Coordinates of C-alpha atoms in Angstrom, one line a residue:
Chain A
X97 CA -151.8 5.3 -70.2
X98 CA -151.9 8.4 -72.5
X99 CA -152.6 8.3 -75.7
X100 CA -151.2 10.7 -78.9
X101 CA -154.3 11.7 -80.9
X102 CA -153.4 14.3 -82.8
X103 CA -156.8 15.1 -84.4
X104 CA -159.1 18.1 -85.5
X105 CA -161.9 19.2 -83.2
X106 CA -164.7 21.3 -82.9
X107 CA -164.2 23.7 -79.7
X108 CA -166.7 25.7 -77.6
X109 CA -164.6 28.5 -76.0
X110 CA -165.2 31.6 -73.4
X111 CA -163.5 35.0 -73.9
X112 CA -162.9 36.4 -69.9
X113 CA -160.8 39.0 -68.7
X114 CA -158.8 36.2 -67.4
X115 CA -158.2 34.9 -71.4
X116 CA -159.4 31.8 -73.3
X117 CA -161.1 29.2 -71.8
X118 CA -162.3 25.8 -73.5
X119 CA -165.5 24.5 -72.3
X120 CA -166.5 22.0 -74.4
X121 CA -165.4 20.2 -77.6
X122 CA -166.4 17.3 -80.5
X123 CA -163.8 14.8 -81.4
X124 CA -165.5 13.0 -84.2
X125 CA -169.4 12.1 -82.7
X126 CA -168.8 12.4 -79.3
X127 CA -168.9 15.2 -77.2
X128 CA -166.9 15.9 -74.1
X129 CA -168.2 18.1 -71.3
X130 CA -164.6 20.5 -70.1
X131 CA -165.5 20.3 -65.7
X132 CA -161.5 21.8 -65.4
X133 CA -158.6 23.4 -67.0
X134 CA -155.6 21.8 -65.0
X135 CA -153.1 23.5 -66.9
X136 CA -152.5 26.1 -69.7
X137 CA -149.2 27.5 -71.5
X138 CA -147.7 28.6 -74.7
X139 CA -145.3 27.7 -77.3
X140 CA -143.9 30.4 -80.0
X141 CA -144.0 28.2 -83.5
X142 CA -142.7 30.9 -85.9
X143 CA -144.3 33.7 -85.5
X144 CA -147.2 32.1 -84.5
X145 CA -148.5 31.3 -81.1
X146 CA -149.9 28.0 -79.5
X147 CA -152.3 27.6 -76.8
X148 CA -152.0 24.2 -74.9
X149 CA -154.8 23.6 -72.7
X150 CA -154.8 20.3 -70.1
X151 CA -158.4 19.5 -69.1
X152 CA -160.6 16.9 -67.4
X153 CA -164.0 15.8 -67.3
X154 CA -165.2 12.8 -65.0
X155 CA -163.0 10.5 -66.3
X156 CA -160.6 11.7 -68.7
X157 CA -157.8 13.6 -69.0
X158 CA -156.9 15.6 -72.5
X159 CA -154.3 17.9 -74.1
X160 CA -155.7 20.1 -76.5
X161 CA -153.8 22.6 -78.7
X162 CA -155.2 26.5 -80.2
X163 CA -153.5 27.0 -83.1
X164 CA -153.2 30.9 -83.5
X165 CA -151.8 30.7 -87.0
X166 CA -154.8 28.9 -88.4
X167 CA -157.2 29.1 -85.6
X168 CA -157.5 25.9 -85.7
X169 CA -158.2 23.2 -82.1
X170 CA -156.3 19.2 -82.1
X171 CA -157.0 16.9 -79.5
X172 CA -153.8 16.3 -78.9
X173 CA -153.2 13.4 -75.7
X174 CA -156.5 11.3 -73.8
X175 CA -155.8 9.5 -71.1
X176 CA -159.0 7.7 -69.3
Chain B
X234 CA -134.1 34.3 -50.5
X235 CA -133.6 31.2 -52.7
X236 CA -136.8 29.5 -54.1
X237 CA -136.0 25.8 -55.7
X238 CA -139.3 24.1 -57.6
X239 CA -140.1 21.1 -55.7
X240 CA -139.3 17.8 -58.5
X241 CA -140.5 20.9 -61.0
X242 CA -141.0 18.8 -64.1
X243 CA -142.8 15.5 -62.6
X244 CA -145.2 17.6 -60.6
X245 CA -146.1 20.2 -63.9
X246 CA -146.7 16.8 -65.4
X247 CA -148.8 16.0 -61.7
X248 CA -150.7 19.3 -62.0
X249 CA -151.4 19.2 -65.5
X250 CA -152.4 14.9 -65.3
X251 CA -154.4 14.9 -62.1
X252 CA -154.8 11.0 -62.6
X253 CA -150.8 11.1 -62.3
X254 CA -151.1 13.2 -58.4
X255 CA -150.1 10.6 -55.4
X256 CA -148.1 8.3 -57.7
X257 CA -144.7 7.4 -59.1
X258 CA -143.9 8.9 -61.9
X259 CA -140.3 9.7 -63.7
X260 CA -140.3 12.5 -66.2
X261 CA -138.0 10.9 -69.2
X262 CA -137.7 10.6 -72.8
X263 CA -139.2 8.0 -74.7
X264 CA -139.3 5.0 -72.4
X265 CA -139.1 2.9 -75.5
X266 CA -135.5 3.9 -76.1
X267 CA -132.2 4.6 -74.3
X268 CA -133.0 7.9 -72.0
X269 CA -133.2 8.6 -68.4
X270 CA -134.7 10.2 -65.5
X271 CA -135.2 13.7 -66.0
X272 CA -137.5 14.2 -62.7
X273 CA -139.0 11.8 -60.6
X274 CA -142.0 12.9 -58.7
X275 CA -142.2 13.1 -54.7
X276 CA -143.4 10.0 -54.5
X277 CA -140.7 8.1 -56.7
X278 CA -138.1 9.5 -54.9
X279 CA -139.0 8.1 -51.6
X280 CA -138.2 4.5 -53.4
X281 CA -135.1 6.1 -54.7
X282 CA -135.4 7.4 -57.6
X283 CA -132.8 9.8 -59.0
X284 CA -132.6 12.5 -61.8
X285 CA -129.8 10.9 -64.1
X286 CA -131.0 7.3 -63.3
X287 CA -131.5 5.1 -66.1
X288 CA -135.1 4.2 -66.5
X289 CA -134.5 0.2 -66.0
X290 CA -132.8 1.2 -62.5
X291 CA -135.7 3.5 -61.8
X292 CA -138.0 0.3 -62.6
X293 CA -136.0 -1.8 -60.5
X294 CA -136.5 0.5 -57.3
X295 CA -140.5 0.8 -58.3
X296 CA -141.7 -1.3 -60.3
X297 CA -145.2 0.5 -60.2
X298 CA -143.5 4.0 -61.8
X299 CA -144.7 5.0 -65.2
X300 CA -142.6 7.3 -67.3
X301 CA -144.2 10.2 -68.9
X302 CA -142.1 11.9 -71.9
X303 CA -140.5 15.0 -71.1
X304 CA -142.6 18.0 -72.7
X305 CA -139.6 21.0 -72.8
X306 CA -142.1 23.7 -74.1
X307 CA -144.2 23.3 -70.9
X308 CA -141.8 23.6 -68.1
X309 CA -139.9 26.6 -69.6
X310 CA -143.4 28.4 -70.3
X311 CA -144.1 27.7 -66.5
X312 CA -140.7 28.4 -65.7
X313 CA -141.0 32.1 -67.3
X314 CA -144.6 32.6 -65.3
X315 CA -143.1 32.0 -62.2
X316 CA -139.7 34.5 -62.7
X317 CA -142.5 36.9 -63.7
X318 CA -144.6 36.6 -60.5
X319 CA -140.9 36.9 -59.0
X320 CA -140.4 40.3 -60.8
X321 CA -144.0 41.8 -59.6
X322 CA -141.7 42.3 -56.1
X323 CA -138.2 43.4 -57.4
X324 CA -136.2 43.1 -60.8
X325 CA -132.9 42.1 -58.3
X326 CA -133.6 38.1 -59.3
X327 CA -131.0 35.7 -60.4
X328 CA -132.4 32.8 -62.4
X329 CA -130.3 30.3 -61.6
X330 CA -131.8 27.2 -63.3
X331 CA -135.3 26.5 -65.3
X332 CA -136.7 25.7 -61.9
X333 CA -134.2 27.7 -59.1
X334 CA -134.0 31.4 -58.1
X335 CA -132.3 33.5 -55.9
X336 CA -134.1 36.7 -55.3
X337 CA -132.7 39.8 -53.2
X338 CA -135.2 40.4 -50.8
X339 CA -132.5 43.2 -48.8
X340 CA -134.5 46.4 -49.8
X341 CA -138.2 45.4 -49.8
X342 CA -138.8 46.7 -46.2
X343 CA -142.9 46.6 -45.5
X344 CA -144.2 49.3 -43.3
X345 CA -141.2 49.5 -41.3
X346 CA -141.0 45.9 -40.5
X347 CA -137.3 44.5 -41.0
X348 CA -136.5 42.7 -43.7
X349 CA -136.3 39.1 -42.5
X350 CA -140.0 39.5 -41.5
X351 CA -140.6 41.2 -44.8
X352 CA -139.0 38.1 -46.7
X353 CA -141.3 35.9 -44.9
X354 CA -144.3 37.1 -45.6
X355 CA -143.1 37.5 -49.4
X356 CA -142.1 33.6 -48.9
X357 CA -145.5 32.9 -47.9
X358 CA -146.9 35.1 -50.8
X359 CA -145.0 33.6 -53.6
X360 CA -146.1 30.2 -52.1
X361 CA -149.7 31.2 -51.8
X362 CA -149.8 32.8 -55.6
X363 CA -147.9 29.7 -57.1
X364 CA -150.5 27.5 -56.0
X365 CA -153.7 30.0 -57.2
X366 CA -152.1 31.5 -60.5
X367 CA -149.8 28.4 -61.5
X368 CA -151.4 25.1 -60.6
X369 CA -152.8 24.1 -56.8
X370 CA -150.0 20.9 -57.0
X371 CA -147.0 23.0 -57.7
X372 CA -145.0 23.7 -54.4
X373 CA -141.3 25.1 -53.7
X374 CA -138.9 25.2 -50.9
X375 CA -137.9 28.6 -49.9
X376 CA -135.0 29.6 -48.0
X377 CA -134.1 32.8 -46.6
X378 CA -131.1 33.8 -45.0
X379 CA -127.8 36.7 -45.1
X380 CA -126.2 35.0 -48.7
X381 CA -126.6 32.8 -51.3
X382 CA -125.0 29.8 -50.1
X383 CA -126.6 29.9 -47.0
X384 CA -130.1 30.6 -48.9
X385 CA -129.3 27.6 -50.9
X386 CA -129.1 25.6 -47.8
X387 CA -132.0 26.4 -46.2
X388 CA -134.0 25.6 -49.4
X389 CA -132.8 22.3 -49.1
X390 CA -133.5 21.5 -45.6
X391 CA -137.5 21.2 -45.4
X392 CA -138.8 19.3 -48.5
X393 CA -141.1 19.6 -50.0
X394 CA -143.2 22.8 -49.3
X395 CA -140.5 23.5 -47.6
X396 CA -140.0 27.8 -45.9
X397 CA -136.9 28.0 -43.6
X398 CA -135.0 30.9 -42.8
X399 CA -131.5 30.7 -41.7
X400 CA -130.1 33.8 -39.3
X401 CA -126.4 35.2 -38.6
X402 CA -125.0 33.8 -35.4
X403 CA -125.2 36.9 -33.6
X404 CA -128.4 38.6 -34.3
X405 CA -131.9 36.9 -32.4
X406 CA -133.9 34.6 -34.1
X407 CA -137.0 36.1 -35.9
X408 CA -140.5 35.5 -34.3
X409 CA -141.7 33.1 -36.6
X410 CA -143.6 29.8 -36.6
X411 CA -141.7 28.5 -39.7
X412 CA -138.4 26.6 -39.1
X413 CA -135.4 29.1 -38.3
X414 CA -131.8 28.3 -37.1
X415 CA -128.5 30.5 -37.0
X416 CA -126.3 29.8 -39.3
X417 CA -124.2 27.3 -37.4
X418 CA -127.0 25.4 -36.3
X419 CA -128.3 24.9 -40.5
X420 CA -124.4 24.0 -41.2
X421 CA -124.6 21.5 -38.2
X422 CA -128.2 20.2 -39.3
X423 CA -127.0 19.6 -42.8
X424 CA -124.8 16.7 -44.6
X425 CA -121.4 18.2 -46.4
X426 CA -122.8 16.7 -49.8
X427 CA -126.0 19.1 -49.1
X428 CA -124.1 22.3 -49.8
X429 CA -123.8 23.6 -53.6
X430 CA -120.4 23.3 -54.4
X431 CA -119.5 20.3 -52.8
X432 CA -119.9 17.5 -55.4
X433 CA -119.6 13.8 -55.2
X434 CA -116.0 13.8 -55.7
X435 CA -114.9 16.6 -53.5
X436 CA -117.3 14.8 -50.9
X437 CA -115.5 11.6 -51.1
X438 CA -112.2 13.4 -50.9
X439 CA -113.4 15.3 -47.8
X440 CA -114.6 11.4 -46.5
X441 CA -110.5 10.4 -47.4
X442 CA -109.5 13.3 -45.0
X443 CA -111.8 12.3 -42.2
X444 CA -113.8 15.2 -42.7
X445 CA -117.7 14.3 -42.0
X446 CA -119.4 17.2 -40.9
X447 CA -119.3 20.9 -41.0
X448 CA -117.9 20.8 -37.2
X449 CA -115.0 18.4 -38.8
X450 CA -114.6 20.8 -41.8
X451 CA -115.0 24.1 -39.6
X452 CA -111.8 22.4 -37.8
X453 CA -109.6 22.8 -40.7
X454 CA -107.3 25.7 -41.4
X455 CA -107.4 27.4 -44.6
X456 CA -103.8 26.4 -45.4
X457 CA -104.8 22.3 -44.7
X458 CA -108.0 23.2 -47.3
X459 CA -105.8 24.9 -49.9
X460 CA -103.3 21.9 -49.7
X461 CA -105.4 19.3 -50.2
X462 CA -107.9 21.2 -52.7
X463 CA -106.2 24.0 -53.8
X464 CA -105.9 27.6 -53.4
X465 CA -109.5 28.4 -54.9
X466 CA -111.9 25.6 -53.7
X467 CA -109.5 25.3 -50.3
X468 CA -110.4 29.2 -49.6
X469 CA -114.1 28.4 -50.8
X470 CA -114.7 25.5 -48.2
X471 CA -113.5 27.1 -45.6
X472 CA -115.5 29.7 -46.2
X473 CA -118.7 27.8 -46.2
X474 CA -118.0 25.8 -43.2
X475 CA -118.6 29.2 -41.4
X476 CA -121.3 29.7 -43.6
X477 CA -120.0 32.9 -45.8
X478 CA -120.9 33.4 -49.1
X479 CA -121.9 35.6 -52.1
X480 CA -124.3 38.0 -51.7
X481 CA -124.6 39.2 -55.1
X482 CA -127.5 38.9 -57.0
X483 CA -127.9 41.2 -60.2
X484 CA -130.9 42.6 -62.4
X485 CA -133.0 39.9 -64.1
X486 CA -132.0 41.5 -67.4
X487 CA -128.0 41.2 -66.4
X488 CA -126.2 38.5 -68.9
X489 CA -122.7 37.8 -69.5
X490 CA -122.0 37.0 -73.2
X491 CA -121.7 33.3 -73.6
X492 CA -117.6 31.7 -74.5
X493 CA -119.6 29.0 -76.6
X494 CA -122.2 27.3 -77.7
X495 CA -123.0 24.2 -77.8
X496 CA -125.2 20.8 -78.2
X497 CA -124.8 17.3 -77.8
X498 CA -126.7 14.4 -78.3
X499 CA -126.6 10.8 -76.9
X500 CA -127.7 8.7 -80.2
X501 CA -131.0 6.4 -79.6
X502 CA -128.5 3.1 -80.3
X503 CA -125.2 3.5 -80.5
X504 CA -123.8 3.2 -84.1
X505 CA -120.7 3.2 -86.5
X506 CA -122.7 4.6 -90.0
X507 CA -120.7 7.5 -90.9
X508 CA -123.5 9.0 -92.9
X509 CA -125.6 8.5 -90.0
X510 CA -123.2 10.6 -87.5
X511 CA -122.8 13.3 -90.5
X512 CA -126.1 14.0 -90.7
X513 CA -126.8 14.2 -86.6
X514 CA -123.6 16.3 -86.6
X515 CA -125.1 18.8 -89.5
X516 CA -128.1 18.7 -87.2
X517 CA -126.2 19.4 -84.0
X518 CA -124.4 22.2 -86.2
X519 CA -127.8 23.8 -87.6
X520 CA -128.8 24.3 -84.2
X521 CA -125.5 26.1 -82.6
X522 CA -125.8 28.4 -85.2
X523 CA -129.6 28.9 -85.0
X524 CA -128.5 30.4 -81.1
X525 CA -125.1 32.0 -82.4
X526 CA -127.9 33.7 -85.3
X527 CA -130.4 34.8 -82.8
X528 CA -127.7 36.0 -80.3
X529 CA -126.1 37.8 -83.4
X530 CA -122.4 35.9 -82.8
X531 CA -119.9 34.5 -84.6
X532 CA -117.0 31.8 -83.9
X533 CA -113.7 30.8 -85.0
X534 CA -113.4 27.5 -83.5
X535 CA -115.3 24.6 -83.6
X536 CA -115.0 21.4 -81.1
X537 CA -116.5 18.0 -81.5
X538 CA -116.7 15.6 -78.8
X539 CA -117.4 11.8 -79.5
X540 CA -118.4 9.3 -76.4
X541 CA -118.0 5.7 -77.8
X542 CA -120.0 2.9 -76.8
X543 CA -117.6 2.1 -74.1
X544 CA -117.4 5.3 -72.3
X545 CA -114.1 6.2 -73.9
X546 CA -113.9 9.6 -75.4
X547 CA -112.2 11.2 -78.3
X548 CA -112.5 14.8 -79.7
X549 CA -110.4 17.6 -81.4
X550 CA -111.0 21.6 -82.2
X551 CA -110.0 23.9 -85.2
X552 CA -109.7 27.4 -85.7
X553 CA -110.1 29.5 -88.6
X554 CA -109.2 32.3 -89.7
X555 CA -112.5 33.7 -90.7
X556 CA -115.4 33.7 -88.4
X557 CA -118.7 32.1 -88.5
X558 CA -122.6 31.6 -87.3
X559 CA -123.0 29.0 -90.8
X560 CA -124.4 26.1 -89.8
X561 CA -122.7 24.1 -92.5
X562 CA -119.6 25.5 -92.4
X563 CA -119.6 24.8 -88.8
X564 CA -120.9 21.2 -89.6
X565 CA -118.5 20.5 -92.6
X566 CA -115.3 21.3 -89.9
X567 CA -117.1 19.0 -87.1
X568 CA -117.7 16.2 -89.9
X569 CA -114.0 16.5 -90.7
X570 CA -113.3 16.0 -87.0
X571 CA -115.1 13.3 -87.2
X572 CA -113.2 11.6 -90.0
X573 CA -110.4 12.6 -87.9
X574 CA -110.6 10.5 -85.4
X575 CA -112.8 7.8 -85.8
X576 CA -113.2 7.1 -89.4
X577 CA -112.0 3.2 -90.6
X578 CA -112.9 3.3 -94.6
X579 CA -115.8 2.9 -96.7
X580 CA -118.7 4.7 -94.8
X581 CA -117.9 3.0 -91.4
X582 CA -116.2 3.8 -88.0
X583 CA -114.1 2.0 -86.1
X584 CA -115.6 2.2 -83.0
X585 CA -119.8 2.5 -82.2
X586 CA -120.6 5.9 -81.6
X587 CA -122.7 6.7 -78.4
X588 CA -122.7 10.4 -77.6
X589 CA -122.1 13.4 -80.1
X590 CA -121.7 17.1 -79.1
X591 CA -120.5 20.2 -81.5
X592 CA -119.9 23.2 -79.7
X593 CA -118.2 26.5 -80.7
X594 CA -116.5 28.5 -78.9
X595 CA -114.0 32.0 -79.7
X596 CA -117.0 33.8 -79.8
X597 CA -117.2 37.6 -80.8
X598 CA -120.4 40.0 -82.2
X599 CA -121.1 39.2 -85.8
X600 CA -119.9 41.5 -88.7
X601 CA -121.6 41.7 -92.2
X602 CA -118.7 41.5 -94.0
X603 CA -119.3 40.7 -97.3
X604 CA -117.0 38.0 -99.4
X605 CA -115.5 38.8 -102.3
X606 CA -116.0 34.9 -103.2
X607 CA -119.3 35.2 -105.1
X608 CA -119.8 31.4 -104.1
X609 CA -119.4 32.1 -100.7
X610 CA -121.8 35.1 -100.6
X611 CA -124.4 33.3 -102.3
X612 CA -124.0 30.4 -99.7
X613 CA -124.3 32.8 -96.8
X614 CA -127.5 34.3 -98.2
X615 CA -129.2 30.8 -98.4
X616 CA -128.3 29.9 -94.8
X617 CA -129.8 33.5 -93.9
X618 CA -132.3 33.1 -95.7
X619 CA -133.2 29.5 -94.3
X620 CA -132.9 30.6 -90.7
X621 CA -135.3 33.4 -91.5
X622 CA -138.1 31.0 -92.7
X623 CA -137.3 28.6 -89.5
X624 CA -138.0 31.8 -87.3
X625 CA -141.1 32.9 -89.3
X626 CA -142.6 29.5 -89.8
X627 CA -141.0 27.2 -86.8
X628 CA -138.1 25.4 -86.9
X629 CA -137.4 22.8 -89.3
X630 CA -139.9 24.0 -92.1
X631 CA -137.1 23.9 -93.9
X632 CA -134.1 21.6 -93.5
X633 CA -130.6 20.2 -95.8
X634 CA -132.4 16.9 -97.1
X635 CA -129.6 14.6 -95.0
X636 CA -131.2 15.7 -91.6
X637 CA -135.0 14.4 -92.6
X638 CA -134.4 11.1 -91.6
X639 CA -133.3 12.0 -88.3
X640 CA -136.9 12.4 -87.0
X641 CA -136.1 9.7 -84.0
X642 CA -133.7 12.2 -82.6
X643 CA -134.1 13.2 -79.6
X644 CA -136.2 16.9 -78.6
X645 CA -133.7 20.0 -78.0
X646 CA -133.9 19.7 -74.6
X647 CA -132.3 23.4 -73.2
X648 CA -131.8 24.8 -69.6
X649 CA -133.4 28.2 -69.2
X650 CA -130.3 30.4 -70.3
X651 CA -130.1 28.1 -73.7
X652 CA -134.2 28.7 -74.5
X653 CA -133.8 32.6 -73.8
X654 CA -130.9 32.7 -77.0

């Protein structure tokens, strides 16, 4: 069952010449490990741009969001 | 070469949810209220399962199915990757639906090897790079043959994963290990309700004629056809039961002005609070002339329809004199439609309201013309001005105070052409 989160989190990204990649991130004391990024595309908000990222570790499935306008990362969706 | 998504949105949903891969799943709106099947994945289907089906018949069929709310943003993102992979091998595509192209394939000869050959190995290609720079759990059928119709077919006839490539009667069949057959031998593999064009009604017509195959239909004479279905569609089934058919495709960048615009809306419950319908209506209205804006066109005539709780329809149009992309003007004519029709005193309606849908059509470029009605100038400069911060900001940062409450509507849910205006 997924569930809407819709929170802040702290993101550990890598710049390639392939573009963004999430590889880790903090949503609120724990820490999830990113082992793949099953899926990533855009929406224009505005004039703004948003990454979505869908990514996995072991068990978990999550949807997070890059916010370009405010550089800001949500945890969007878990599913586990 | 025709290349069709295989259950596109369930198996974006598959690639992006790998938990979701191997199982029954139906793309929908919120299962919690009234909505459908948008997509049903691979799996669902083989229990049944049909885009359009209500979501208590899709639980019926398979019980075990879970329903996973449509996400618009993400298929016509994908959608847009995959016509641009299309264009790295020729700008001659025709996107015929978020998850369908036809691609002209004709002059993209490889070494000297013909085309057919050539259109293969781009099939297999396209295939390969879907899978690498997409997602590894997104497929498509391809099918290749001498026109669209035919293409069509062949798309259709190995699912899913599907590459088959359909050759004119009289040529020899390419050396190929995937699936190939002349044309009459894909017509005489294929069911008549198979082919694009023929629907469910002119299928059960065809049925009342004793016409059950492409042999039966090949049978008939043009003049039997054009009796029975008139001069157009008689002339275009016969010519698809000898497989002949457009071969047209334009430039990717090729687009017809739109006759209208529209949107329509079928309600979470069905209701009879005219301030209610006014308000969805306004919203309906804001968002035709959000596309007429951004597509810098105006109307003259607005047309509502209404779909009561019964099925039964009602609707109207008006035309004035003045052209116009304002969302309230076009909502204030609608609402007055509305009134028209349906309305049975004091804030109710005579009849529960199901389905609304405002469209506007007499289309032509937009002109600047300034009124000489101060009131009206100042009114046009506040709608410009609120579209402006919508396109800056998103859409709805700002709104008319009677649409806030609408926040249980349903998602604007476009097809490709409607998210490119």
């Amino acid at each position: 069952m997924t569930e809407r989160i819709n929170e802040p989190i702290t993101t550990l990204v890598t710049f390639t010449e392939k573009g963004i990649k999430p590889l880790a991130f903090r949503w609120g004391k724990n820490k999830y490990q990113i082992k793949k990024v099953t899926l990533a595309h855009t929406e224009r908000k505005g004039n703004g741009l948003v990454y979505y990222f869908s990514v996995c570790d072991d068990v978990n499935y999550f949807k997070l969001a890059f916010d370009t306008r405010n550089f800001s990362w949500r945890l969007l969706e878990l599913s586990s | 070469m025709h290349i069709d998504m295989n259950s596109f949105f369930a198996t974006c949903e598959q690639q992006a949810q790998p938990h979701l891969r191997g199982k029954p799943i139906g793309v929908s709106g919120d299962p919690r209220s009234r909505t459908i099947v948008s997509a049903a994945s691979i799996e669902a289907k083989k229990f049944g399962v049909k885009t359009g089906m209500a979501i208590y018949e899709a639980r019926k069929l398979c019980p075990d199915i879970q329903f996973i709310r449509c996400d618009p943003d993400k298929y016509w993102n994908i959608s847009q990757r995959l016509v641009a992979l299309y264009q790295s091998y020729t700008e001659a595509i025709e996107v015929f639906s978020i998850d369908e192209c036809f691609i002209d394939i004709t002059n993209l000869r490889r070494d000297g090897v013909n085309p057919v050959s050539t259109g293969i190995k781009i099939a297999q290609e396209i295939k390969q790079r879907i899978r690498k720079e997409i997602g590894a759990y997104i497929s498509c059928s391809i099918g290749i043959a001498p026109n669209k119709l035919m293409a069509k077919l062949g798309s259709e006839m190995k699912k899913p994963d599907g590459l088959t490539i359909i050759y004119p009667n009289n040529t020899q069949p390419p050396e190929t290990t995937e699936d190939a057959f002349s044309v009459t031998e894909a017509l005489n593999r294929s069911e008549l309700q198979d082919m694009c064009g023929i629907g469910r009604r002119t299928y059960k017509k065809l049925l009342l004629l004793n016409i059950q195959s492409f042999k039966d239909l090949h049978a008939c004479s043009k003049l039997f056809l054009q009796t029975h279905f008139g001069k157009h569609q008689g002339t275009t089934l016969h010519a698809m039961a000898r497989g002949i058919g457009s071969t047209h495709i334009g430039h990717i960048d090729d687009k017809t002005p739109p006759k209208s615009m529209g949107h329509a809306i079928t309600l979470n419950k069905d209701t009879s609070d005219l301030l209610y319908c006014k308000a969805v209506i306004l919203k309906l209205s804001l968002r035709v002339s959000k596309r007429m804006r951004n597509k810098k066109m105006q109307g003259r005539t607005v047309n509502l329809y209404i779909r009561f709780h019964d099925f039964s329809g009602a609707g109207g149009r008006v035309t004035i004199n003045k052209k116009t992309n304002n969302g309230h003007t076009i909502s204030y004519l609608a609402q007055d439609l509305l009134c028209e029709h349906t309305f049975a005193g004091k804030e109710t309606l005579r009849k529960s309201i199901r389905l609304l849908s405002v469209t506007v059509s007499n289309l032509s470029p937009e002109d600047n013309q300034i009124s000489l009605l101060e009131t009206e100038e100042n009114k046009t400069k506040a709608h410009t001005a609120m579209h402006e911060i919508n396109k800056k900001f998103g859409d709805n940062t700002i709104e008319p105070l009677s649409t806030i409450n609408l926040e249980d509507m349903p998602p604007d849910v476009n097809g490709f052409s409607k998210r490119n205006e």
